[in-house]
Amino acid sequence: VQQRSGLGSPARSRGRGSLGERGRGEVLAQVGCGIEGTAREGWLAATEVREDDKHGLVVELSAGTSRASVHAFGAHVTKYCVDDVDVLFLSKRAVLDRSKAIRGGIPVCWPQFGPHGPLNQHGFARTTVWTLRSREATTESAVCEFELHDTEESRKVWPYRFKVSLKVSLSNKALAIDWLVENASDAESFEMSGALHSYFAVNDIHKVSVGRFEPGSSFVDDLDNFTVKKNDQSTVSIDAEFDRVYLASSNQVDIVEDGVRTIHMQKSDSLPDAVVWNPWEHKAKGMSDFGDEEYKSMVCVEPALFHRVQLEPRASWRASVAISVR
């Protein structure tokens, strides 16, 4: 495996241990070995790029006791862990050779969420290779940014001009994503929906609750022919297949595992909805890239734009999500 800076030339791999030996406050800019970092009062923020024929380009981020991995395929965050404990779920059967969407982590669903539109399920962003535009390590965080532009191939299935960027920032015990969509046309508008299809790792789904929903609000029940229903609970527990879109939900969502931890999500107003999904036993057995028993150790809680919005020529849409553990 060769190490790359993303924009520089390949060089030999170099372990993170050598970075830890540097003095505090020293800025590391080792483009040749693919590692950039900044030491800060007892901990290190760093970025590292690796690339191989199977996985393509992957950016590794580290900050304090937190680690994250972002694949150029789909601009897909496949790992986020704190104190060596996974926050995100990645299936042991996930396909990582760029032949299909990755099962787990945070897939980018765009320009369509779900089957609700003319494109294939969840659009094409999650199955397209993005371009690494920048990466840096500051005294506060490790950051990388990917971009996706329309191409001749993309316009065959979706005939619009666009630019999408996704910036992933890792700080000590927190992960933030900034998402920007730009209509690159001078004349044509387009409609879009989307979501950050976040898979979270849990020890036992039976001990998990997902909450901060507003009683009296509405949700779409995907298991009942997309029927819109009234919500009467502030928190939900899962003991069977579950697939709901909570409309105009709170900007804060908590995933609480009894006696273990709370994962807190903060989402922007531009992602007004929250999807909660678990395939449960029967559907899990029908997915080739998902273990038969893995439904017990995950839950999807997805900040989403369920209803399509129209983006005018040269207009832009921004969204952000922050995930922390306490």
PDB file of N, CA and C in Angstrom, residues 83-160:
ATOM      1  N   ASP A  83     -12.112   6.870  21.851  1.00  0.00           N
ATOM      2  CA  ASP A  83     -11.508   6.008  22.877  1.00  0.00           C
ATOM      3  C   ASP A  83     -11.540   4.543  22.448  1.00  0.00           C
ATOM      4  N   ASP A  84     -11.283   4.315  21.162  1.00  0.00           N
ATOM      5  CA  ASP A  84     -11.237   2.971  20.574  1.00  0.00           C
ATOM      6  C   ASP A  84     -12.584   2.247  20.586  1.00  0.00           C
ATOM      7  N   VAL A  85     -13.664   2.981  20.755  1.00  0.00           N
ATOM      8  CA  VAL A  85     -15.012   2.407  20.704  1.00  0.00           C
ATOM      9  C   VAL A  85     -15.735   2.982  19.488  1.00  0.00           C
ATOM     10  N   ASP A  86     -16.299   2.122  18.651  1.00  0.00           N
ATOM     11  CA  ASP A  86     -16.970   2.568  17.434  1.00  0.00           C
ATOM     12  C   ASP A  86     -18.227   3.369  17.749  1.00  0.00           C
ATOM     13  N   VAL A  87     -18.353   4.497  17.108  1.00  0.00           N
ATOM     14  CA  VAL A  87     -19.586   5.281  17.153  1.00  0.00           C
ATOM     15  C   VAL A  87     -20.453   4.921  15.949  1.00  0.00           C
ATOM     16  N   LEU A  88     -19.819   4.733  14.807  1.00  0.00           N
ATOM     17  CA  LEU A  88     -20.528   4.327  13.598  1.00  0.00           C
ATOM     18  C   LEU A  88     -20.449   2.816  13.411  1.00  0.00           C
ATOM     19  N   PHE A  89     -21.517   2.263  12.837  1.00  0.00           N
ATOM     20  CA  PHE A  89     -21.577   0.837  12.510  1.00  0.00           C
ATOM     21  C   PHE A  89     -21.149   0.632  11.064  1.00  0.00           C
ATOM     22  N   LEU A  90     -20.297  -0.346  10.836  1.00  0.00           N
ATOM     23  CA  LEU A  90     -19.943  -0.784   9.492  1.00  0.00           C
ATOM     24  C   LEU A  90     -20.102  -2.291   9.459  1.00  0.00           C
ATOM     25  N   SER A  91     -20.932  -2.792   8.553  1.00  0.00           N
ATOM     26  CA  SER A  91     -21.182  -4.232   8.497  1.00  0.00           C
ATOM     27  C   SER A  91     -19.901  -4.994   8.201  1.00  0.00           C
ATOM     28  N   LYS A  92     -19.756  -6.150   8.839  1.00  0.00           N
ATOM     29  CA  LYS A  92     -18.610  -7.016   8.552  1.00  0.00           C
ATOM     30  C   LYS A  92     -18.675  -7.542   7.121  1.00  0.00           C
ATOM     31  N   ARG A  93     -19.843  -7.465   6.509  1.00  0.00           N
ATOM     32  CA  ARG A  93     -20.007  -7.917   5.127  1.00  0.00           C
ATOM     33  C   ARG A  93     -20.019  -6.751   4.130  1.00  0.00           C
ATOM     34  N   ALA A  94     -19.735  -5.560   4.605  1.00  0.00           N
ATOM     35  CA  ALA A  94     -19.744  -4.401   3.707  1.00  0.00           C
ATOM     36  C   ALA A  94     -18.757  -4.611   2.558  1.00  0.00           C
ATOM     37  N   VAL A  95     -19.178  -4.221   1.371  1.00  0.00           N
ATOM     38  CA  VAL A  95     -18.345  -4.344   0.179  1.00  0.00           C
ATOM     39  C   VAL A  95     -17.554  -3.042   0.023  1.00  0.00           C
ATOM     40  N   LEU A  96     -16.231  -3.142   0.060  1.00  0.00           N
ATOM     41  CA  LEU A  96     -15.378  -1.957   0.060  1.00  0.00           C
ATOM     42  C   LEU A  96     -14.534  -1.838  -1.205  1.00  0.00           C
ATOM     43  N   ASP A  97     -14.913  -2.580  -2.245  1.00  0.00           N
ATOM     44  CA  ASP A  97     -14.113  -2.563  -3.470  1.00  0.00           C
ATOM     45  C   ASP A  97     -14.663  -1.611  -4.531  1.00  0.00           C
ATOM     46  N   ARG A  98     -15.576  -0.742  -4.142  1.00  0.00           N
ATOM     47  CA  ARG A  98     -16.156   0.287  -5.017  1.00  0.00           C
ATOM     48  C   ARG A  98     -17.099  -0.280  -6.074  1.00  0.00           C
ATOM     49  N   SER A  99     -17.560  -1.513  -5.863  1.00  0.00           N
ATOM     50  CA  SER A  99     -18.492  -2.118  -6.823  1.00  0.00           C
ATOM     51  C   SER A  99     -19.948  -1.849  -6.469  1.00  0.00           C
ATOM     52  N   LYS A 100     -20.218  -1.435  -5.234  1.00  0.00           N
ATOM     53  CA  LYS A 100     -21.574  -1.112  -4.800  1.00  0.00           C
ATOM     54  C   LYS A 100     -21.493  -0.194  -3.586  1.00  0.00           C
ATOM     55  N   ALA A 101     -22.636   0.359  -3.204  1.00  0.00           N
ATOM     56  CA  ALA A 101     -22.671   1.249  -2.048  1.00  0.00           C
ATOM     57  C   ALA A 101     -22.199   0.514  -0.794  1.00  0.00           C
ATOM     58  N   ILE A 102     -21.526   1.244   0.097  1.00  0.00           N
ATOM     59  CA  ILE A 102     -20.965   0.678   1.319  1.00  0.00           C
ATOM     60  C   ILE A 102     -22.050   0.592   2.388  1.00  0.00           C
ATOM     61  N   ARG A 103     -22.169  -0.588   2.995  1.00  0.00           N
ATOM     62  CA  ARG A 103     -23.200  -0.808   4.017  1.00  0.00           C
ATOM     63  C   ARG A 103     -22.673  -0.401   5.392  1.00  0.00           C
ATOM     64  N   GLY A 104     -23.040   0.783   5.816  1.00  0.00           N
ATOM     65  CA  GLY A 104     -22.630   1.279   7.115  1.00  0.00           C
ATOM     66  C   GLY A 104     -21.990   2.648   6.991  1.00  0.00           C
ATOM     67  N   GLY A 105     -21.518   3.176   8.137  1.00  0.00           N
ATOM     68  CA  GLY A 105     -20.915   4.502   8.121  1.00  0.00           C
ATOM     69  C   GLY A 105     -21.937   5.584   7.837  1.00  0.00           C
ATOM     70  N   ILE A 106     -21.558   6.551   6.983  1.00  0.00           N
ATOM     71  CA  ILE A 106     -22.466   7.652   6.637  1.00  0.00           C
ATOM     72  C   ILE A 106     -22.517   7.804   5.115  1.00  0.00           C
ATOM     73  N   PRO A 107     -23.379   7.043   4.445  1.00  0.00           N
ATOM     74  CA  PRO A 107     -23.556   7.241   3.000  1.00  0.00           C
ATOM     75  C   PRO A 107     -24.213   8.590   2.710  1.00  0.00           C
ATOM     76  N   VAL A 108     -23.787   9.228   1.624  1.00  0.00           N
ATOM     77  CA  VAL A 108     -24.386  10.488   1.170  1.00  0.00           C
ATOM     78  C   VAL A 108     -25.463  10.158   0.139  1.00  0.00           C
ATOM     79  N   CYS A 109     -26.714  10.338   0.523  1.00  0.00           N
ATOM     80  CA  CYS A 109     -27.831  10.078  -0.390  1.00  0.00           C
ATOM     81  C   CYS A 109     -28.154  11.384  -1.122  1.00  0.00           C
ATOM     82  N   TRP A 110     -27.894  11.413  -2.416  1.00  0.00           N
ATOM     83  CA  TRP A 110     -28.112  12.621  -3.213  1.00  0.00           C
ATOM     84  C   TRP A 110     -27.983  12.269  -4.683  1.00  0.00           C
ATOM     85  N   PRO A 111     -28.720  12.906  -5.576  1.00  0.00           N
ATOM     86  CA  PRO A 111     -29.687  14.002  -5.409  1.00  0.00           C
ATOM     87  C   PRO A 111     -31.110  13.532  -5.100  1.00  0.00           C
ATOM     88  N   GLN A 112     -31.202  12.280  -4.631  1.00  0.00           N
ATOM     89  CA  GLN A 112     -32.522  11.736  -4.318  1.00  0.00           C
ATOM     90  C   GLN A 112     -32.420  10.900  -3.058  1.00  0.00           C
ATOM     91  N   PHE A 113     -33.396  11.070  -2.175  1.00  0.00           N
ATOM     92  CA  PHE A 113     -33.478  10.210  -0.997  1.00  0.00           C
ATOM     93  C   PHE A 113     -34.454   9.075  -1.267  1.00  0.00           C
ATOM     94  N   GLY A 114     -34.038   7.859  -0.945  1.00  0.00           N
ATOM     95  CA  GLY A 114     -34.901   6.689  -1.085  1.00  0.00           C
ATOM     96  C   GLY A 114     -35.326   6.452  -2.516  1.00  0.00           C
ATOM     97  N   PRO A 115     -36.513   5.865  -2.687  1.00  0.00           N
ATOM     98  CA  PRO A 115     -37.037   5.592  -4.024  1.00  0.00           C
ATOM     99  C   PRO A 115     -37.915   6.724  -4.552  1.00  0.00           C
ATOM    100  N   HIS A 116     -37.912   7.858  -3.863  1.00  0.00           N
ATOM    101  CA  HIS A 116     -38.880   8.922  -4.128  1.00  0.00           C
ATOM    102  C   HIS A 116     -38.398   9.863  -5.232  1.00  0.00           C
ATOM    103  N   GLY A 117     -38.401   9.369  -6.458  1.00  0.00           N
ATOM    104  CA  GLY A 117     -37.965  10.170  -7.591  1.00  0.00           C
ATOM    105  C   GLY A 117     -37.585   9.292  -8.768  1.00  0.00           C
ATOM    106  N   PRO A 118     -37.000   9.877  -9.805  1.00  0.00           N
ATOM    107  CA  PRO A 118     -36.728   9.152 -11.044  1.00  0.00           C
ATOM    108  C   PRO A 118     -35.454   8.316 -11.025  1.00  0.00           C
ATOM    109  N   LEU A 119     -34.604   8.513 -10.022  1.00  0.00           N
ATOM    110  CA  LEU A 119     -33.307   7.841  -9.993  1.00  0.00           C
ATOM    111  C   LEU A 119     -33.371   6.533  -9.208  1.00  0.00           C
ATOM    112  N   ASN A 120     -32.272   5.787  -9.252  1.00  0.00           N
ATOM    113  CA  ASN A 120     -32.168   4.596  -8.421  1.00  0.00           C
ATOM    114  C   ASN A 120     -32.168   4.996  -6.944  1.00  0.00           C
ATOM    115  N   GLN A 121     -32.425   4.013  -6.082  1.00  0.00           N
ATOM    116  CA  GLN A 121     -32.503   4.234  -4.644  1.00  0.00           C
ATOM    117  C   GLN A 121     -31.350   5.104  -4.150  1.00  0.00           C
ATOM    118  N   HIS A 122     -31.679   6.209  -3.500  1.00  0.00           N
ATOM    119  CA  HIS A 122     -30.727   7.110  -2.848  1.00  0.00           C
ATOM    120  C   HIS A 122     -29.791   7.858  -3.807  1.00  0.00           C
ATOM    121  N   GLY A 123     -30.063   7.858  -5.105  1.00  0.00           N
ATOM    122  CA  GLY A 123     -29.261   8.644  -6.024  1.00  0.00           C
ATOM    123  C   GLY A 123     -27.896   8.037  -6.302  1.00  0.00           C
ATOM    124  N   PHE A 124     -27.021   8.841  -6.910  1.00  0.00           N
ATOM    125  CA  PHE A 124     -25.736   8.319  -7.383  1.00  0.00           C
ATOM    126  C   PHE A 124     -24.521   8.825  -6.619  1.00  0.00           C
ATOM    127  N   ALA A 125     -24.673   9.772  -5.714  1.00  0.00           N
ATOM    128  CA  ALA A 125     -23.503  10.338  -5.028  1.00  0.00           C
ATOM    129  C   ALA A 125     -22.754   9.286  -4.222  1.00  0.00           C
ATOM    130  N   ARG A 126     -23.470   8.346  -3.623  1.00  0.00           N
ATOM    131  CA  ARG A 126     -22.837   7.352  -2.746  1.00  0.00           C
ATOM    132  C   ARG A 126     -22.088   6.277  -3.519  1.00  0.00           C
ATOM    133  N   THR A 127     -22.302   6.191  -4.835  1.00  0.00           N
ATOM    134  CA  THR A 127     -21.622   5.184  -5.651  1.00  0.00           C
ATOM    135  C   THR A 127     -20.738   5.815  -6.722  1.00  0.00           C
ATOM    136  N   THR A 128     -20.308   7.049  -6.477  1.00  0.00           N
ATOM    137  CA  THR A 128     -19.432   7.767  -7.397  1.00  0.00           C
ATOM    138  C   THR A 128     -18.153   8.157  -6.664  1.00  0.00           C
ATOM    139  N   VAL A 129     -17.037   8.097  -7.362  1.00  0.00           N
ATOM    140  CA  VAL A 129     -15.769   8.507  -6.759  1.00  0.00           C
ATOM    141  C   VAL A 129     -15.680  10.032  -6.756  1.00  0.00           C
ATOM    142  N   TRP A 130     -15.496  10.621  -5.577  1.00  0.00           N
ATOM    143  CA  TRP A 130     -15.346  12.056  -5.413  1.00  0.00           C
ATOM    144  C   TRP A 130     -13.860  12.428  -5.476  1.00  0.00           C
ATOM    145  N   THR A 131     -13.601  13.704  -5.600  1.00  0.00           N
ATOM    146  CA  THR A 131     -12.227  14.212  -5.673  1.00  0.00           C
ATOM    147  C   THR A 131     -11.826  14.833  -4.347  1.00  0.00           C
ATOM    148  N   LEU A 132     -10.679  14.423  -3.825  1.00  0.00           N
ATOM    149  CA  LEU A 132     -10.150  15.053  -2.615  1.00  0.00           C
ATOM    150  C   LEU A 132      -9.587  16.423  -2.974  1.00  0.00           C
ATOM    151  N   ARG A 133     -10.156  17.488  -2.417  1.00  0.00           N
ATOM    152  CA  ARG A 133      -9.732  18.844  -2.730  1.00  0.00           C
ATOM    153  C   ARG A 133      -8.754  19.417  -1.701  1.00  0.00           C
ATOM    154  N   SER A 134      -8.918  19.044  -0.452  1.00  0.00           N
ATOM    155  CA  SER A 134      -8.019  19.592   0.557  1.00  0.00           C
ATOM    156  C   SER A 134      -8.067  18.731   1.804  1.00  0.00           C
ATOM    157  N   ARG A 135      -7.015  18.862   2.582  1.00  0.00           N
ATOM    158  CA  ARG A 135      -6.976  18.258   3.913  1.00  0.00           C
ATOM    159  C   ARG A 135      -5.992  19.057   4.751  1.00  0.00           C
ATOM    160  N   GLU A 136      -6.257  19.144   6.023  1.00  0.00           N
ATOM    161  CA  GLU A 136      -5.362  19.886   6.907  1.00  0.00           C
ATOM    162  C   GLU A 136      -5.579  19.449   8.342  1.00  0.00           C
ATOM    163  N   ALA A 137      -4.565  19.654   9.134  1.00  0.00           N
ATOM    164  CA  ALA A 137      -4.660  19.430  10.574  1.00  0.00           C
ATOM    165  C   ALA A 137      -4.343  20.751  11.261  1.00  0.00           C
ATOM    166  N   THR A 138      -5.267  21.215  12.082  1.00  0.00           N
ATOM    167  CA  THR A 138      -5.081  22.448  12.838  1.00  0.00           C
ATOM    168  C   THR A 138      -4.884  22.092  14.310  1.00  0.00           C
ATOM    169  N   THR A 139      -4.765  23.102  15.142  1.00  0.00           N
ATOM    170  CA  THR A 139      -4.640  22.838  16.576  1.00  0.00           C
ATOM    171  C   THR A 139      -5.938  22.325  17.179  1.00  0.00           C
ATOM    172  N   GLU A 140      -7.031  22.401  16.440  1.00  0.00           N
ATOM    173  CA  GLU A 140      -8.335  21.979  16.954  1.00  0.00           C
ATOM    174  C   GLU A 140      -8.865  20.710  16.315  1.00  0.00           C
ATOM    175  N   SER A 141      -8.499  20.438  15.049  1.00  0.00           N
ATOM    176  CA  SER A 141      -9.168  19.349  14.345  1.00  0.00           C
ATOM    177  C   SER A 141      -8.364  18.861  13.144  1.00  0.00           C
ATOM    178  N   ALA A 142      -8.780  17.719  12.633  1.00  0.00           N
ATOM    179  CA  ALA A 142      -8.286  17.188  11.366  1.00  0.00           C
ATOM    180  C   ALA A 142      -9.436  17.261  10.368  1.00  0.00           C
ATOM    181  N   VAL A 143      -9.156  17.781   9.168  1.00  0.00           N
ATOM    182  CA  VAL A 143     -10.227  18.114   8.226  1.00  0.00           C
ATOM    183  C   VAL A 143      -9.867  17.610   6.832  1.00  0.00           C
ATOM    184  N   CYS A 144     -10.873  17.096   6.115  1.00  0.00           N
ATOM    185  CA  CYS A 144     -10.698  16.817   4.695  1.00  0.00           C
ATOM    186  C   CYS A 144     -11.961  17.244   3.957  1.00  0.00           C
ATOM    187  N   GLU A 145     -11.801  17.602   2.690  1.00  0.00           N
ATOM    188  CA  GLU A 145     -12.934  18.060   1.892  1.00  0.00           C
ATOM    189  C   GLU A 145     -12.907  17.377   0.533  1.00  0.00           C
ATOM    190  N   PHE A 146     -14.060  16.823   0.156  1.00  0.00           N
ATOM    191  CA  PHE A 146     -14.232  16.167  -1.137  1.00  0.00           C
ATOM    192  C   PHE A 146     -15.230  16.945  -1.987  1.00  0.00           C
ATOM    193  N   GLU A 147     -15.070  16.842  -3.324  1.00  0.00           N
ATOM    194  CA  GLU A 147     -15.984  17.495  -4.264  1.00  0.00           C
ATOM    195  C   GLU A 147     -16.469  16.505  -5.312  1.00  0.00           C
ATOM    196  N   LEU A 148     -17.680  16.788  -5.793  1.00  0.00           N
ATOM    197  CA  LEU A 148     -18.286  16.002  -6.867  1.00  0.00           C
ATOM    198  C   LEU A 148     -18.890  16.973  -7.871  1.00  0.00           C
ATOM    199  N   HIS A 149     -18.553  16.794  -9.155  1.00  0.00           N
ATOM    200  CA  HIS A 149     -19.076  17.637 -10.229  1.00  0.00           C
ATOM    201  C   HIS A 149     -19.859  16.782 -11.217  1.00  0.00           C
ATOM    202  N   ASP A 150     -20.773  17.423 -11.933  1.00  0.00           N
ATOM    203  CA  ASP A 150     -21.457  16.712 -13.006  1.00  0.00           C
ATOM    204  C   ASP A 150     -20.446  16.328 -14.083  1.00  0.00           C
ATOM    205  N   THR A 151     -20.733  15.234 -14.750  1.00  0.00           N
ATOM    206  CA  THR A 151     -19.910  14.740 -15.851  1.00  0.00           C
ATOM    207  C   THR A 151     -20.837  14.315 -16.985  1.00  0.00           C
ATOM    208  N   GLU A 152     -20.236  13.946 -18.081  1.00  0.00           N
ATOM    209  CA  GLU A 152     -21.033  13.439 -19.193  1.00  0.00           C
ATOM    210  C   GLU A 152     -21.826  12.215 -18.768  1.00  0.00           C
ATOM    211  N   GLU A 153     -21.218  11.356 -17.940  1.00  0.00           N
ATOM    212  CA  GLU A 153     -21.909  10.154 -17.467  1.00  0.00           C
ATOM    213  C   GLU A 153     -23.057  10.508 -16.525  1.00  0.00           C
ATOM    214  N   SER A 154     -22.834  11.447 -15.599  1.00  0.00           N
ATOM    215  CA  SER A 154     -23.900  11.799 -14.654  1.00  0.00           C
ATOM    216  C   SER A 154     -25.082  12.437 -15.369  1.00  0.00           C
ATOM    217  N   ARG A 155     -24.792  13.221 -16.425  1.00  0.00           N
ATOM    218  CA  ARG A 155     -25.880  13.897 -17.142  1.00  0.00           C
ATOM    219  C   ARG A 155     -26.722  12.941 -17.978  1.00  0.00           C
ATOM    220  N   LYS A 156     -26.239  11.704 -18.170  1.00  0.00           N
ATOM    221  CA  LYS A 156     -27.052  10.699 -18.872  1.00  0.00           C
ATOM    222  C   LYS A 156     -28.217  10.230 -18.000  1.00  0.00           C
ATOM    223  N   VAL A 157     -28.014  10.243 -16.678  1.00  0.00           N
ATOM    224  CA  VAL A 157     -29.078   9.797 -15.769  1.00  0.00           C
ATOM    225  C   VAL A 157     -29.774  10.955 -15.069  1.00  0.00           C
ATOM    226  N   TRP A 158     -29.089  12.107 -14.993  1.00  0.00           N
ATOM    227  CA  TRP A 158     -29.653  13.287 -14.311  1.00  0.00           C
ATOM    228  C   TRP A 158     -29.095  14.512 -15.023  1.00  0.00           C
ATOM    229  N   PRO A 159     -29.848  15.123 -15.916  1.00  0.00           N
ATOM    230  CA  PRO A 159     -29.287  16.060 -16.889  1.00  0.00           C
ATOM    231  C   PRO A 159     -29.058  17.481 -16.376  1.00  0.00           C
ATOM    232  N   TYR A 160     -28.344  17.597 -15.250  1.00  0.00           N
ATOM    233  CA  TYR A 160     -28.137  18.911 -14.646  1.00  0.00           C
ATOM    234  C   TYR A 160     -26.664  19.127 -14.305  1.00  0.00           C
TER     235      TYR A 160
END
